[in-house]
mmCIF file with all atom_site columns, C-alpha atoms in Angstrom:
data_model
loop_
_atom_site.group_PDB
_atom_site.id
_atom_site.type_symbol
_atom_site.label_atom_id
_atom_site.label_alt_id
_atom_site.label_comp_id
_atom_site.label_asym_id
_atom_site.label_entity_id
_atom_site.label_seq_id
_atom_site.pdbx_PDB_ins_code
_atom_site.Cartn_x
_atom_site.Cartn_y
_atom_site.Cartn_z
_atom_site.occupancy
_atom_site.B_iso_or_equiv
_atom_site.pdbx_formal_charge
_atom_site.auth_seq_id
_atom_site.auth_comp_id
_atom_site.auth_asym_id
_atom_site.auth_atom_id
_atom_site.pdbx_PDB_model_num
ATOM 1  C CA . UNK A 1 1  ? 8.195  -13.379 -20.518 1.00 58.00 ? 1  UNK A CA 1
ATOM 2  C CA . UNK A 1 2  ? 11.273 -11.263 -19.697 1.00 71.00 ? 2  UNK A CA 1
ATOM 3  C CA . UNK A 1 3  ? 9.190  -8.138  -20.351 1.00 84.00 ? 3  UNK A CA 1
ATOM 4  C CA . UNK A 1 4  ? 6.758  -9.100  -17.575 1.00 93.00 ? 4  UNK A CA 1
ATOM 5  C CA . UNK A 1 5  ? 9.633  -9.561  -15.149 1.00 91.00 ? 5  UNK A CA 1
ATOM 6  C CA . UNK A 1 6  ? 11.063 -6.148  -16.011 1.00 92.00 ? 6  UNK A CA 1
ATOM 7  C CA . UNK A 1 7  ? 7.616  -4.568  -15.606 1.00 94.00 ? 7  UNK A CA 1
ATOM 8  C CA . UNK A 1 8  ? 7.135  -6.182  -12.194 1.00 94.00 ? 8  UNK A CA 1
ATOM 9  C CA . UNK A 1 9  ? 10.603 -5.041  -11.117 1.00 95.00 ? 9  UNK A CA 1
ATOM 10 C CA . UNK A 1 10 ? 9.942  -1.503  -12.350 1.00 95.00 ? 10 UNK A CA 1
ATOM 11 C CA . UNK A 1 11 ? 6.597  -1.352  -10.524 1.00 96.00 ? 11 UNK A CA 1
ATOM 12 C CA . UNK A 1 12 ? 8.195  -2.712  -7.337  1.00 96.00 ? 12 UNK A CA 1
ATOM 13 C CA . UNK A 1 13 ? 11.032 -0.178  -7.544  1.00 97.00 ? 13 UNK A CA 1
ATOM 14 C CA . UNK A 1 14 ? 8.572  2.652   -8.216  1.00 97.00 ? 14 UNK A CA 1
ATOM 15 C CA . UNK A 1 15 ? 6.360  1.718   -5.245  1.00 97.00 ? 15 UNK A CA 1
ATOM 16 C CA . UNK A 1 16 ? 9.430  1.495   -2.993  1.00 97.00 ? 16 UNK A CA 1
ATOM 17 C CA . UNK A 1 17 ? 10.619 4.947   -4.081  1.00 98.00 ? 17 UNK A CA 1
ATOM 18 C CA . UNK A 1 18 ? 7.097  6.326   -3.624  1.00 97.00 ? 18 UNK A CA 1
ATOM 19 C CA . UNK A 1 19 ? 6.936  4.943   -0.068  1.00 97.00 ? 19 UNK A CA 1
ATOM 20 C CA . UNK A 1 20 ? 10.331 6.491   0.732   1.00 97.00 ? 20 UNK A CA 1
ATOM 21 C CA . UNK A 1 21 ? 9.200  9.883   -0.616  1.00 97.00 ? 21 UNK A CA 1
ATOM 22 C CA . UNK A 1 22 ? 5.972  9.675   1.413   1.00 96.00 ? 22 UNK A CA 1
ATOM 23 C CA . UNK A 1 23 ? 8.003  8.832   4.523   1.00 96.00 ? 23 UNK A CA 1
ATOM 24 C CA . UNK A 1 24 ? 10.285 11.822  3.958   1.00 95.00 ? 24 UNK A CA 1
ATOM 25 C CA . UNK A 1 25 ? 7.258  14.090  3.427   1.00 95.00 ? 25 UNK A CA 1
ATOM 26 C CA . UNK A 1 26 ? 5.598  12.934  6.661   1.00 94.00 ? 26 UNK A CA 1
ATOM 27 C CA . UNK A 1 27 ? 8.881  13.466  8.523   1.00 93.00 ? 27 UNK A CA 1
ATOM 28 C CA . UNK A 1 28 ? 9.153  17.008  7.134   1.00 90.00 ? 28 UNK A CA 1
ATOM 29 C CA . UNK A 1 29 ? 5.537  17.685  8.147   1.00 91.00 ? 29 UNK A CA 1
ATOM 30 C CA . UNK A 1 30 ? 6.342  16.589  11.703  1.00 91.00 ? 30 UNK A CA 1
ATOM 31 C CA . UNK A 1 31 ? 9.551  18.637  11.838  1.00 88.00 ? 31 UNK A CA 1
ATOM 32 C CA . UNK A 1 32 ? 8.080  21.737  10.157  1.00 85.00 ? 32 UNK A CA 1
ATOM 33 C CA . UNK A 1 33 ? 6.585  23.255  13.368  1.00 83.00 ? 33 UNK A CA 1
ATOM 34 C CA . UNK A 1 34 ? 9.996  22.958  15.047  1.00 82.00 ? 34 UNK A CA 1
ATOM 35 C CA . UNK A 1 35 ? 11.700 24.621  12.072  1.00 74.00 ? 35 UNK A CA 1
ATOM 36 C CA . UNK A 1 36 ? 9.080  27.381  11.875  1.00 71.00 ? 36 UNK A CA 1
ATOM 37 C CA . UNK A 1 37 ? 9.569  28.444  15.490  1.00 63.00 ? 37 UNK A CA 1
#
């Protein structure tokens, strides 16, 4: 059973990191036109 808990925690952590990366990417995409000018 402990293995399942670790797997769930790892998946949760991974999805959280992925969401943060996606948020940073969308922010960069919005700021890019301002930087390019």
